[in-house]
mmCIF file of C-alpha atoms in Angstrom:
data_model
loop_
_atom_site.group_PDB
_atom_site.id
_atom_site.type_symbol
_atom_site.label_atom_id
_atom_site.label_comp_id
_atom_site.label_asym_id
_atom_site.label_seq_id
_atom_site.Cartn_x
_atom_site.Cartn_y
_atom_site.Cartn_z
ATOM 1 C CA MET A 1 -52.109 20.037 -28.151
ATOM 2 C CA LYS A 2 -48.840 21.047 -26.123
ATOM 3 C CA THR A 3 -51.410 21.277 -22.922
ATOM 4 C CA ILE A 4 -52.741 17.901 -23.531
ATOM 5 C CA THR A 5 -49.133 16.587 -23.873
ATOM 6 C CA ARG A 6 -47.668 18.420 -20.753
ATOM 7 C CA LEU A 7 -50.838 16.968 -18.832
ATOM 8 C CA PHE A 8 -50.073 13.566 -20.045
ATOM 9 C CA THR A 9 -46.400 13.781 -19.051
ATOM 10 C CA LEU A 10 -46.973 15.281 -15.586
ATOM 11 C CA ALA A 11 -49.753 12.507 -14.940
ATOM 12 C CA ALA A 12 -47.355 9.638 -16.030
ATOM 13 C CA ILE A 13 -44.480 10.866 -14.032
ATOM 14 C CA ALA A 14 -46.969 11.313 -10.730
ATOM 15 C CA LEU A 15 -48.329 7.716 -11.616
ATOM 16 C CA LEU A 16 -44.675 6.401 -11.874
ATOM 17 C CA MET A 17 -43.368 8.184 -8.608
ATOM 18 C CA SER A 18 -46.535 6.846 -6.839
ATOM 19 C CA CYS A 19 -45.810 3.202 -7.471
ATOM 20 C CA GLU A 20 -44.515 0.892 -4.659
ATOM 21 C CA GLY A 21 -43.157 -2.760 -4.996
ATOM 22 C CA PRO A 22 -41.484 -5.109 -2.821
ATOM 23 C CA MET A 23 -38.069 -4.400 -1.495
ATOM 24 C CA GLY A 24 -35.158 -5.600 -3.489
ATOM 25 C CA PRO A 25 -32.194 -7.625 -2.168
ATOM 26 C CA PRO A 26 -29.971 -5.802 -0.133
ATOM 27 C CA GLY A 27 -26.765 -4.372 -1.584
ATOM 28 C CA GLU A 28 -23.156 -4.613 -0.552
ATOM 29 C CA ASP A 29 -21.628 -2.485 2.423
ATOM 30 C CA GLY A 30 -20.417 0.701 1.446
ATOM 31 C CA PHE A 31 -16.686 1.711 2.032
ATOM 32 C CA ASP A 32 -15.412 4.269 4.119
ATOM 33 C CA GLY A 33 -13.633 7.015 2.407
ATOM 34 C CA ASP A 34 -9.669 5.872 1.909
ATOM 35 C CA SER A 35 -10.481 2.343 1.073
ATOM 36 C CA LEU A 36 -11.815 3.346 -2.371
ATOM 37 C CA ILE A 37 -8.537 5.276 -3.065
ATOM 38 C CA GLY A 38 -5.755 3.194 -1.195
ATOM 39 C CA THR A 39 -3.862 4.101 2.051
ATOM 40 C CA VAL A 40 -0.305 4.896 2.081
ATOM 41 C CA PHE A 41 2.177 5.034 5.073
ATOM 42 C CA GLU A 42 5.854 4.304 5.975
ATOM 43 C CA ILE A 43 7.622 1.980 8.561
ATOM 44 C CA GLU A 44 10.987 2.190 9.734
ATOM 45 C CA GLY A 45 12.898 -0.583 11.625
ATOM 46 C CA ASP A 46 15.972 -3.105 12.136
ATOM 47 C CA PHE A 47 16.342 -6.542 11.386
ATOM 48 C CA THR A 48 18.053 -8.085 14.128
ATOM 49 C CA ALA A 49 18.602 -11.711 15.669
ATOM 50 C CA GLY A 50 16.106 -10.322 18.383
ATOM 51 C CA ASN A 51 13.450 -10.246 16.081
ATOM 52 C CA ASN A 52 14.291 -13.283 13.986
ATOM 53 C CA TYR A 53 15.109 -10.584 11.062
ATOM 54 C CA ARG A 54 11.315 -9.932 10.986
ATOM 55 C CA LEU A 55 9.349 -6.769 11.277
ATOM 56 C CA HIS A 56 5.477 -7.355 12.198
ATOM 57 C CA TYR A 57 3.277 -4.560 11.972
ATOM 58 C CA THR A 58 -0.480 -4.997 13.235
ATOM 59 C CA PHE A 59 -2.868 -2.417 11.197
ATOM 60 C CA PRO A 60 -4.535 -0.088 13.561
ATOM 61 C CA SER A 61 -7.961 -0.151 13.761
ATOM 62 C CA LYS A 62 -8.433 3.385 11.783
ATOM 63 C CA ILE A 63 -6.926 1.344 8.701
ATOM 64 C CA LYS A 64 -9.376 -0.975 6.980
ATOM 65 C CA VAL A 65 -8.160 -3.841 5.058
ATOM 66 C CA TYR A 66 -10.789 -5.883 3.122
ATOM 67 C CA ASP A 67 -10.247 -9.325 1.934
ATOM 68 C CA SER A 68 -10.114 -8.494 -1.635
ATOM 69 C CA ASP A 69 -7.572 -5.508 -1.003
ATOM 70 C CA VAL A 70 -3.833 -5.874 -2.230
ATOM 71 C CA VAL A 71 -0.930 -4.861 0.333
ATOM 72 C CA LEU A 72 2.342 -3.732 -1.574
ATOM 73 C CA VAL A 73 5.408 -3.180 0.059
ATOM 74 C CA TYR A 74 8.051 -0.903 -1.106
ATOM 75 C CA LEU A 75 11.916 -0.778 0.032
ATOM 76 C CA LEU A 76 13.783 2.783 0.047
ATOM 77 C CA TRP A 77 16.571 1.456 -1.896
ATOM 78 C CA GLU A 78 18.728 4.661 -2.281
ATOM 79 C CA GLN A 79 18.731 8.459 -2.758
ATOM 80 C CA GLN A 80 19.935 10.014 -5.882
ATOM 81 C CA PRO A 81 20.285 13.941 -6.787
ATOM 82 C CA ASP A 82 17.952 15.237 -9.345
ATOM 83 C CA LYS A 83 19.239 17.986 -11.994
ATOM 84 C CA ASN A 84 18.884 20.647 -9.465
ATOM 85 C CA GLY A 85 20.766 18.546 -6.597
ATOM 86 C CA LYS A 86 17.424 17.607 -4.649
ATOM 87 C CA MET A 87 17.723 14.119 -3.438
ATOM 88 C CA LEU A 88 15.205 11.755 -4.945
ATOM 89 C CA ASP A 89 14.012 8.634 -3.116
ATOM 90 C CA VAL A 90 14.213 5.529 -5.165
ATOM 91 C CA TRP A 91 11.787 2.620 -4.233
ATOM 92 C CA ARG A 92 11.650 -0.894 -5.100
ATOM 93 C CA LEU A 93 8.902 -3.304 -4.822
ATOM 94 C CA LEU A 94 9.245 -6.446 -2.750
ATOM 95 C CA PRO A 95 10.483 -8.828 -3.128
ATOM 96 C CA GLN A 96 13.930 -7.630 -3.905
ATOM 97 C CA THR A 97 16.884 -10.301 -4.154
ATOM 98 C CA ILE A 98 20.535 -9.228 -3.987
ATOM 99 C CA VAL A 99 23.438 -11.349 -5.035
ATOM 100 C CA LEU A 100 26.097 -11.024 -2.249
ATOM 101 C CA ASN A 101 29.641 -12.637 -1.990
ATOM 102 C CA GLY A 102 28.408 -14.659 0.956
ATOM 103 C CA GLY A 103 25.078 -15.750 -0.632
ATOM 104 C CA VAL A 104 21.838 -14.595 -1.545
ATOM 105 C CA LEU A 105 19.720 -12.039 0.144
ATOM 106 C CA GLN A 106 16.111 -11.330 -0.046
ATOM 107 C CA TYR A 107 13.819 -8.376 1.245
ATOM 108 C CA ASN A 108 10.322 -10.263 1.207
ATOM 109 C CA TYR A 109 6.900 -9.772 2.952
ATOM 110 C CA ASP A 110 3.438 -11.567 3.460
ATOM 111 C CA PHE A 111 0.217 -10.029 4.426
ATOM 112 C CA THR A 112 -3.221 -10.789 6.188
ATOM 113 C CA LYS A 113 -6.118 -8.255 6.477
ATOM 114 C CA ALA A 114 -4.833 -7.754 10.070
ATOM 115 C CA ASP A 115 -1.083 -7.374 9.504
ATOM 116 C CA VAL A 116 1.958 -7.211 7.438
ATOM 117 C CA LYS A 117 5.125 -9.161 8.091
ATOM 118 C CA ILE A 118 8.591 -7.882 6.046
ATOM 119 C CA PHE A 119 11.295 -10.361 6.735
ATOM 120 C CA LEU A 120 14.703 -11.428 5.165
ATOM 121 C CA GLU A 121 15.189 -14.754 3.222
ATOM 122 C CA GLY A 122 18.298 -16.356 1.588
ATOM 123 C CA THR A 123 21.169 -18.424 1.506
ATOM 124 C CA ILE A 124 23.406 -15.621 3.377
ATOM 125 C CA ASP A 125 24.215 -15.732 7.277
ATOM 126 C CA PHE A 126 22.333 -12.748 8.350
ATOM 127 C CA ARG A 127 24.770 -11.808 11.055
ATOM 128 C CA THR A 128 27.332 -11.151 8.307
ATOM 129 C CA LEU A 129 25.232 -8.240 6.698
ATOM 130 C CA ARG A 130 26.224 -4.851 6.573
ATOM 131 C CA PRO A 131 24.328 -2.297 8.956
ATOM 132 C CA SER A 132 23.187 -0.561 5.710
ATOM 133 C CA GLU A 133 21.464 -3.912 4.745
ATOM 134 C CA VAL A 134 19.665 -4.604 7.752
ATOM 135 C CA LEU A 135 19.564 -1.166 10.172
ATOM 136 C CA ASP A 136 17.219 1.938 9.714
ATOM 137 C CA GLN A 137 15.366 0.277 6.842
ATOM 138 C CA VAL A 138 12.392 2.290 5.335
ATOM 139 C CA PHE A 139 9.383 0.785 3.721
ATOM 140 C CA ARG A 140 6.181 2.337 2.270
ATOM 141 C CA ILE A 141 3.289 -0.063 2.666
ATOM 142 C CA VAL A 142 0.302 0.626 0.242
ATOM 143 C CA ILE A 143 -3.054 -0.552 0.664
ATOM 144 C CA LEU A 144 -5.177 -0.580 -2.552
ATOM 145 C CA PRO A 145 -8.686 -2.080 -3.632
ATOM 146 C CA ALA A 146 -8.007 -5.129 -5.951
ATOM 147 C CA SER A 147 -9.991 -3.386 -8.748
ATOM 148 C CA PHE A 148 -7.194 -0.449 -8.531
ATOM 149 C CA ALA A 149 -4.532 -2.631 -8.273
ATOM 150 C CA ASN A 150 -5.532 -4.626 -11.375
ATOM 151 C CA SER A 151 -6.126 -1.370 -13.495
ATOM 152 C CA GLN A 152 -4.313 -1.604 -16.578
ATOM 153 C CA SER A 153 -3.580 2.211 -16.307
ATOM 154 C CA VAL A 154 -1.901 1.604 -12.824
ATOM 155 C CA ASP A 155 1.855 0.602 -12.962
ATOM 156 C CA ILE A 156 2.472 -0.756 -9.454
ATOM 157 C CA LEU A 157 6.314 -1.213 -10.065
ATOM 158 C CA ASP A 158 6.626 2.619 -10.243
ATOM 159 C CA MET A 159 6.091 3.916 -6.701
ATOM 160 C CA ASN A 160 6.084 7.765 -7.924
ATOM 161 C CA ALA A 161 3.410 6.690 -10.773
ATOM 162 C CA LEU A 162 1.538 4.945 -7.865
ATOM 163 C CA MET A 163 1.538 7.909 -5.782
ATOM 164 C CA ASN A 164 0.536 10.155 -8.457
ATOM 165 C CA SER A 165 -2.465 8.061 -9.168
ATOM 166 C CA LEU A 166 -3.471 7.990 -5.607
ATOM 167 C CA GLY A 167 -3.013 11.714 -4.945
ATOM 168 C CA ALA A 168 -0.875 10.842 -1.987
ATOM 169 C CA ASN A 169 1.868 13.150 -0.785
ATOM 170 C CA PRO A 170 4.960 11.511 -0.321
ATOM 171 C CA TYR A 171 6.217 14.471 2.417
ATOM 172 C CA ASN A 172 2.759 14.267 4.210
ATOM 173 C CA LEU A 173 2.915 10.529 5.234
ATOM 174 C CA GLU A 174 2.434 9.022 8.275
ATOM 175 C CA LYS A 175 5.901 7.618 9.289
ATOM 176 C CA ILE A 176 6.044 4.984 11.947
ATOM 177 C CA GLU A 177 8.828 3.686 13.614
ATOM 178 C CA PHE A 178 9.152 0.281 15.194
ATOM 179 C CA GLN A 179 9.234 -0.160 18.950
ATOM 180 C CA GLY A 180 9.872 -3.836 19.765
ATOM 181 C CA ASN A 181 8.426 -6.192 17.503
ATOM 182 C CA ASN A 182 4.958 -4.704 16.800
ATOM 183 C CA LEU A 183 5.930 -3.934 13.417
#
């Protein structure tokens, strides 16, 4: 009896394997490696009257940004020592608004799948800002698939948690310094 059952099972498998039907509809194009987990890099630049207090960065061809992706920009806000005296970076998700004596300053950004622009807005005269508010500003740009960014388990406000979720090493990020206005 076992032999008959085995033969019948074998015949059924062979029959199913030999079946052929019409080709189904094509599937969606696949993603290349990094686009499924996100891309993280840093840029540094100066906000000046010469660049209209804007940094414009065009994504290189090696970075793929899809229409459904989310681009997040974080500002290196300050550094604080940990319990061992090691300096830790404090990152804040843009936009960030600061109320100053001369008015309101906001660091903000927008993006397309081709570029990201980081700019100053506000009621304050930008020429009165301190060098620490406009020079040598460091930004961390994170490109995420929408499904990852919208995940309930990811806190995009917490840069450290986001970096851990992506498995990104903050000490091994590509750092890009702006030259001219191609930021």
